[in-house]
mmCIF file of C-alpha atoms in Angstrom:
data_model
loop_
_atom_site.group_PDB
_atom_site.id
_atom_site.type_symbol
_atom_site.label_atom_id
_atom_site.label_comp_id
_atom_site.label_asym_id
_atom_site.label_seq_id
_atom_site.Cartn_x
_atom_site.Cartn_y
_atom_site.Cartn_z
ATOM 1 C CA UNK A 15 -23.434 -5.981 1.342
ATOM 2 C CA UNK A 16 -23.065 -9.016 3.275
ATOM 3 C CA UNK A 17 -20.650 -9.326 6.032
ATOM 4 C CA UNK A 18 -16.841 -10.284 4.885
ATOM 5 C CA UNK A 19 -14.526 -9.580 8.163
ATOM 6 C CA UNK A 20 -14.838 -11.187 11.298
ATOM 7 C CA UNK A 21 -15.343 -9.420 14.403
ATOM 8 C CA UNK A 22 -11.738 -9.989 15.426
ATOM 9 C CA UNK A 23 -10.431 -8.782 12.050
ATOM 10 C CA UNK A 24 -12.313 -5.291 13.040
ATOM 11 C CA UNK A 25 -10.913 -5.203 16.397
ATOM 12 C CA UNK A 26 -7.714 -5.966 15.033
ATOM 13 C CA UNK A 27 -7.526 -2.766 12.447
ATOM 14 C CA UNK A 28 -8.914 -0.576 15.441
ATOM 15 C CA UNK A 29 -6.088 -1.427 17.754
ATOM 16 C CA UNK A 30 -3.392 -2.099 15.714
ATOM 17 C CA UNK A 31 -4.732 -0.048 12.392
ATOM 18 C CA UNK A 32 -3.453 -2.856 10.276
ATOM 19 C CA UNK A 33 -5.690 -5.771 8.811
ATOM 20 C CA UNK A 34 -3.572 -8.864 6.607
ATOM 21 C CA UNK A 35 -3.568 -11.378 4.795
ATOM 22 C CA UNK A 36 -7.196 -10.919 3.489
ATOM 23 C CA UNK A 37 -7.378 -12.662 0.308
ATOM 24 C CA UNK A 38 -9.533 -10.145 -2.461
ATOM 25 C CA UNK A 39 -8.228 -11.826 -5.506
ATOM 26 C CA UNK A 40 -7.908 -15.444 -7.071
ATOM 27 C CA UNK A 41 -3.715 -15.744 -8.206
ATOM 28 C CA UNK A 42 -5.300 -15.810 -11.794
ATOM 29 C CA UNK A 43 -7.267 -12.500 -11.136
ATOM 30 C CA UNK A 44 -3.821 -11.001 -9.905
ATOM 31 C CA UNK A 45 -1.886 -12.118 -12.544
ATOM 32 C CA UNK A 46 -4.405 -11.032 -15.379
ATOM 33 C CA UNK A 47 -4.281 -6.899 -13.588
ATOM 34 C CA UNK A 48 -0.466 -7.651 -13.738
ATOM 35 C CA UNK A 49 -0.174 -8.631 -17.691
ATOM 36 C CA UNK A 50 -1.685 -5.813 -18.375
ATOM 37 C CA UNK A 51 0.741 -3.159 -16.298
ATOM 38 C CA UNK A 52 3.142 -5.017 -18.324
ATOM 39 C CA UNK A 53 2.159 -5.058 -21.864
ATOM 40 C CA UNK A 54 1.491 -1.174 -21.842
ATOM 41 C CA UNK A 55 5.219 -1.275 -20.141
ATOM 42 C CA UNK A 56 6.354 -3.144 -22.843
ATOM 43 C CA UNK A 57 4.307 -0.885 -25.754
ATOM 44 C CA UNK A 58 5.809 2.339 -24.334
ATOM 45 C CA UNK A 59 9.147 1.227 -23.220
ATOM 46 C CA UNK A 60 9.666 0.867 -19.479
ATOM 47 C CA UNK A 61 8.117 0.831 -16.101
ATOM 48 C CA UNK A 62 5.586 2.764 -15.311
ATOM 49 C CA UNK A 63 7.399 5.648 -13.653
ATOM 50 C CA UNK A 64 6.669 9.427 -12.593
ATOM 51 C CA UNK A 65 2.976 10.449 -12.902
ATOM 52 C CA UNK A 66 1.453 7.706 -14.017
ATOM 53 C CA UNK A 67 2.498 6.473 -10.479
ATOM 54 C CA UNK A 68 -0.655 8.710 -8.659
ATOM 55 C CA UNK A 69 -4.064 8.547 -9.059
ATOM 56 C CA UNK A 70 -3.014 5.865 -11.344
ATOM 57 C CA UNK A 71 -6.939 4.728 -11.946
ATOM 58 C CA UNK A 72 -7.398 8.038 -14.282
ATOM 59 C CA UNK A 73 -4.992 6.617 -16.947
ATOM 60 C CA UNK A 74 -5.448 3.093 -16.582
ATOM 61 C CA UNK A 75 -9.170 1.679 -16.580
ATOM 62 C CA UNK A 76 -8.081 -1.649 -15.528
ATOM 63 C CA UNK A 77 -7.308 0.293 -11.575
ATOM 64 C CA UNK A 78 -10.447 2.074 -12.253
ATOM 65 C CA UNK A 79 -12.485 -1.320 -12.721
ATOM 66 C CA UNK A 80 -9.984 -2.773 -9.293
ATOM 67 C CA UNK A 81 -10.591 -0.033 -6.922
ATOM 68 C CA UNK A 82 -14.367 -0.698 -7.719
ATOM 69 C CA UNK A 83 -14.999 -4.237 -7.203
ATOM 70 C CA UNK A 84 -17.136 -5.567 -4.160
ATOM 71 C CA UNK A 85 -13.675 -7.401 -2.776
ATOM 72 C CA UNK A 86 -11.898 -4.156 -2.410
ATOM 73 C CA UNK A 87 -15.075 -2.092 -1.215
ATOM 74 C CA UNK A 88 -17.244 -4.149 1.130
ATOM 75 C CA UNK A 89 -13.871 -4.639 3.332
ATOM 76 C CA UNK A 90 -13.688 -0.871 3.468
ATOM 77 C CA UNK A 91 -17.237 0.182 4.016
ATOM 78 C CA UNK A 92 -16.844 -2.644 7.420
ATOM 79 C CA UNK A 93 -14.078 -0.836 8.666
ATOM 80 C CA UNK A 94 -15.215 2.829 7.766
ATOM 81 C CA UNK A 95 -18.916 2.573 7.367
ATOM 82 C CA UNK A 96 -21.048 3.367 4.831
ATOM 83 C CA UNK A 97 -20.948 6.722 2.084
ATOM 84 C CA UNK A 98 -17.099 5.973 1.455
ATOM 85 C CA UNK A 99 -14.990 7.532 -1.081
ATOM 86 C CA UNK A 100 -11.829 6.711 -3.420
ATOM 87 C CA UNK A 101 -9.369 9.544 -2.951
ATOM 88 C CA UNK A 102 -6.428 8.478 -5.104
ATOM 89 C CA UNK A 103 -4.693 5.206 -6.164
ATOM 90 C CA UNK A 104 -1.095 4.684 -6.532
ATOM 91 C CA UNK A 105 1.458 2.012 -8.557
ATOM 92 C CA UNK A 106 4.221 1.038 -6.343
ATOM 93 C CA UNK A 107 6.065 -1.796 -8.282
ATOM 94 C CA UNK A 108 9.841 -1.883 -7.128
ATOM 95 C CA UNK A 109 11.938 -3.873 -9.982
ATOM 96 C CA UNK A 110 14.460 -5.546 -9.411
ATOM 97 C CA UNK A 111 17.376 -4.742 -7.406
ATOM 98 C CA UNK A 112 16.783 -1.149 -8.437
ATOM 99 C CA UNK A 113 18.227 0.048 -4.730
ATOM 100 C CA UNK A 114 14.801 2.109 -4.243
ATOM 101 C CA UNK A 115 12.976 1.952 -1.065
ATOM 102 C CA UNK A 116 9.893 3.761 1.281
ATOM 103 C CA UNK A 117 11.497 5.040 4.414
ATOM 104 C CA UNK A 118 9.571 5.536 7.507
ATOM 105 C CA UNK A 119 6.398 7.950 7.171
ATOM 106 C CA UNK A 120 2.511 8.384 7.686
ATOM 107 C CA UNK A 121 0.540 9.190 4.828
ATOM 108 C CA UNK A 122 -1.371 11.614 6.996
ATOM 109 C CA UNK A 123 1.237 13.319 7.025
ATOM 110 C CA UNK A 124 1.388 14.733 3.262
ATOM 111 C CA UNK A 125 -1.638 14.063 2.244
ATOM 112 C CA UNK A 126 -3.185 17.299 3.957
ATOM 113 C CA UNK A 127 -6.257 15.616 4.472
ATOM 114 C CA UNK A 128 -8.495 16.790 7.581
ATOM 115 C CA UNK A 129 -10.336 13.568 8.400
ATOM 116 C CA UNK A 130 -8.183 10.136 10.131
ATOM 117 C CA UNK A 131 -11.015 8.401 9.009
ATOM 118 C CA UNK A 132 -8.720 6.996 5.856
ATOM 119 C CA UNK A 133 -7.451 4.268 5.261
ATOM 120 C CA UNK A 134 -4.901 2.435 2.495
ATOM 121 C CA UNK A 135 -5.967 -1.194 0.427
ATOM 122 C CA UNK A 136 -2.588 -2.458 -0.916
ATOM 123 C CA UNK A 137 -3.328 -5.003 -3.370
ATOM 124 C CA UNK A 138 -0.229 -7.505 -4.119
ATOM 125 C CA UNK A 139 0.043 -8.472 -7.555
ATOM 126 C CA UNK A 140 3.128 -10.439 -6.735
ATOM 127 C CA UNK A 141 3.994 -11.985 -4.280
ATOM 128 C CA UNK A 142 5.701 -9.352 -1.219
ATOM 129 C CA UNK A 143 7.856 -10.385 1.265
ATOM 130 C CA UNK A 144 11.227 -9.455 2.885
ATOM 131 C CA UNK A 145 13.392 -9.870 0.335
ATOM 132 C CA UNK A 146 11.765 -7.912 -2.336
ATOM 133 C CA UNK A 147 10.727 -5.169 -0.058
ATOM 134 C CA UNK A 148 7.448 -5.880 1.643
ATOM 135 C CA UNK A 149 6.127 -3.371 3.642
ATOM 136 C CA UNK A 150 6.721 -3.195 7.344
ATOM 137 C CA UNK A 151 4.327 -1.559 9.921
ATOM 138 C CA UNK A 152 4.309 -0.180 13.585
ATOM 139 C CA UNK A 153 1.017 -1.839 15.084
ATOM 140 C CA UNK A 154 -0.148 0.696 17.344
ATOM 141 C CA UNK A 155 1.196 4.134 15.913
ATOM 142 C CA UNK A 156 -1.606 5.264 14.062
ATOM 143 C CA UNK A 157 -3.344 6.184 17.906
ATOM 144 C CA UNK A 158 -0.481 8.568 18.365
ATOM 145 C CA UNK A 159 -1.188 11.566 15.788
ATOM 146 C CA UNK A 160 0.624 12.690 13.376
ATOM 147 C CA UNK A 161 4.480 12.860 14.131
ATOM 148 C CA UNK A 162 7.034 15.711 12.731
ATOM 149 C CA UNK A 163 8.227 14.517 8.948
ATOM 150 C CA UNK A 164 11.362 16.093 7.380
ATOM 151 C CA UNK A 165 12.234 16.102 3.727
ATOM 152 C CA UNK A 166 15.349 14.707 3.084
ATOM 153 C CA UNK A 167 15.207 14.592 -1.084
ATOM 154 C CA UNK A 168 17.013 10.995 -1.256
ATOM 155 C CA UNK A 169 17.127 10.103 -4.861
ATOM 156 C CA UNK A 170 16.458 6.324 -4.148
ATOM 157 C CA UNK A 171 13.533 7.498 -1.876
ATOM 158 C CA UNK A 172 10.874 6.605 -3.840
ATOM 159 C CA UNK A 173 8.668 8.930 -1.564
ATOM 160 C CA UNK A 174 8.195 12.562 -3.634
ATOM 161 C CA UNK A 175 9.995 14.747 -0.784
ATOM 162 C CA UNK A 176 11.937 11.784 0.921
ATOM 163 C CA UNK A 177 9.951 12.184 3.926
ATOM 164 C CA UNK A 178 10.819 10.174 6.460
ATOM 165 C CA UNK A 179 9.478 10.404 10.504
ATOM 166 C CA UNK A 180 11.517 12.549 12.448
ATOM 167 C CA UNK A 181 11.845 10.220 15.991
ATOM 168 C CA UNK A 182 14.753 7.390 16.380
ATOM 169 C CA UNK A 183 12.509 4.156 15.426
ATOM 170 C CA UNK A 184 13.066 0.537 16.333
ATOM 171 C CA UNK A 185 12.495 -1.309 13.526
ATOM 172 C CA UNK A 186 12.980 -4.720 15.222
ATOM 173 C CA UNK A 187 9.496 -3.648 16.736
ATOM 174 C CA UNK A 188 8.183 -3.875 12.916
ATOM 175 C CA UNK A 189 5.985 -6.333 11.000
ATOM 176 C CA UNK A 190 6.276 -7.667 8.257
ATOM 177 C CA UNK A 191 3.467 -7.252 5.841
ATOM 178 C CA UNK A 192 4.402 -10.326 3.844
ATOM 179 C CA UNK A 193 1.146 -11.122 1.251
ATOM 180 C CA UNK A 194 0.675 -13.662 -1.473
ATOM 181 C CA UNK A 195 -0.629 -13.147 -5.168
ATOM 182 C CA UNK A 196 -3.668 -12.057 -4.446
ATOM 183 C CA UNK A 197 -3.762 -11.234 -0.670
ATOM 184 C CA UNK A 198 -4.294 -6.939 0.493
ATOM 185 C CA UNK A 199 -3.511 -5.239 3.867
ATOM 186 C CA UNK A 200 -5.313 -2.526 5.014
ATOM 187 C CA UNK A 201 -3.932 -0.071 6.832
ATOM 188 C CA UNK A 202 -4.872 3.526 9.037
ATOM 189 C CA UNK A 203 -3.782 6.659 7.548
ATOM 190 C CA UNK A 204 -1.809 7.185 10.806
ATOM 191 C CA UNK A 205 0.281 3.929 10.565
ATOM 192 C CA UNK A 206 3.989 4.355 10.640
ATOM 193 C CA UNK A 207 4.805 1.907 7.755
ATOM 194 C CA UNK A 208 7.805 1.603 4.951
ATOM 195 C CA UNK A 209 9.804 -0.717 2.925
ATOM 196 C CA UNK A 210 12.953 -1.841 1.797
ATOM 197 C CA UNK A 211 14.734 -2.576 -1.929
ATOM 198 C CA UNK A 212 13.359 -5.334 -3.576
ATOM 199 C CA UNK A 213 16.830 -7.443 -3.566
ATOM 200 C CA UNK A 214 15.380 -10.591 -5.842
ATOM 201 C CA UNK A 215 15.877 -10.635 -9.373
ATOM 202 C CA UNK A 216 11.878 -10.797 -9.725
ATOM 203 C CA UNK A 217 9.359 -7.994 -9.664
ATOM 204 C CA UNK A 218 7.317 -7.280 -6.959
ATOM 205 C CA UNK A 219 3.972 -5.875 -8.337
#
C-alpha cells in the first residue's frame, strides 16, 4: 500500500475525528454504483427501505465489490493501521422532500462495540450538501466518550430507536460535511454527527 493521506490529513482525523473531501471515486464511478441502486429500485418497486438498509453489502454485491476497493481501504488502514475489518455497511439515500432526517447521535453509542478504534467511510453518490441534508459534525467530540442517548421513537427519525444525544447542543458550532459525486468523509465512531431533510426535489445518494 502506498501512502494516500498527507500527514496533515492524519492529524486532522486525530484531533478533530473527521477527514473530507477526499476524492475515492471518478463522478462516472459514482454514478455507475448509483444506476444500479436504482434499477433494482425500479425492478422491485421503490426505494430501498427497511433491512436492506444494514449490512447492505450481503444483498447487494455491487457494496460488497465498494467496501473492498484499494480507494476505500488504504485510507482506512492509514488512519487505523494495518489487520482492519468491515463491520457493517449501510444505505442512507434520503429522497426527496420526504421530511426524514438523522438527529444528533454517536454511533458508539448503539453499536455496542468495545473498541473506539472504528471509524465510518461515507461514500457520496450524489452530490450532499445543505439543502438535501448533508451531514453535519462536532469536530472535537469524539475525545469526550460516549454521551447519554435517549430513544425518542420519531417516525421521521430515520435512526432505528430515534436516538438522539441527551445534552443541549449548539449546532451553529457544526460543520458541514458538504461532498461532491465522488468525494467520502471519514469519521470517529465517537463523533457527534447528524443531518437534516433533503429539501431539493433531487436525490441525495
Amino acid at each position: 500500500m502506498s501512502d494516500v493521506l498527507t500527514e496533515n490529513e492524519i492529524e486532522m482525523y486525530r484531533e478533530t475525528g473527521l477527514l473530507f473531501p477526499k476524492t475515492l471515486l471518478s463522478e462516472a464511478e459514482a454514478a455507475n454504483y448509483l444506476e444500479t441502486l436504482e434499477a433494482y429500485e425500479k425492478e422491485t418497486g421503490g426505494p430501498v427501505n427497511g433491512k436492506w438498509r444494514y449490512k447492505s453489502h450481503l444483498v447487494f454485491s455491487w457494496i460488497d465489490e465498494l467496501m473492498r476497493r484499494s480507494e476505500v481501504l488504504d485510507p482506512v488502514e492509514e488512519l487505523l493501521g494495518p489487520d482492519i475489518m468491515i463491520w457493517s455497511s449501510h444505505l442512507y439515500p434520503k429522497e426527496p422532500g420526504d421530511g426524514r432526517f438523522i438527529s444528533w447521535h454517536q454511533d458508539s453509542a448503539h453499536w455496542g462495540l468495545d473498541s473506539d478504534k472504528i471509524l465510518t467511510v461515507w461514500i457520496a453518490l450524489t452530490e450532499a450538501n445543505e439543502a438535501n441534508g448533508c451531514m453535519r459534525m462536532m469536530l472535537g467530540s469524539h475525545k469526550d466518550g460516549i454521551a447519554p442517548h435517549r430513544d425518542t421513537w420519531n417516525p421521521d427519525n430515520i435512526l432505528t430507536r430515534g436516538q438522539t444525544i441527551d445534552a443541549k447542543i449548539d449546532e451553529e458550532k457544526a460543520v458541514w460535511v458538504m461532498l461532491k459525486q465522488g468525494e467520502a468523509s471519514f469519521h470517529h465512531v465517537d463523533m457527534w454527527h447528524a443531518s437534516k431533510s433533503n429539501e431539493t426535489k433531487n436525490r441525495r445518494g
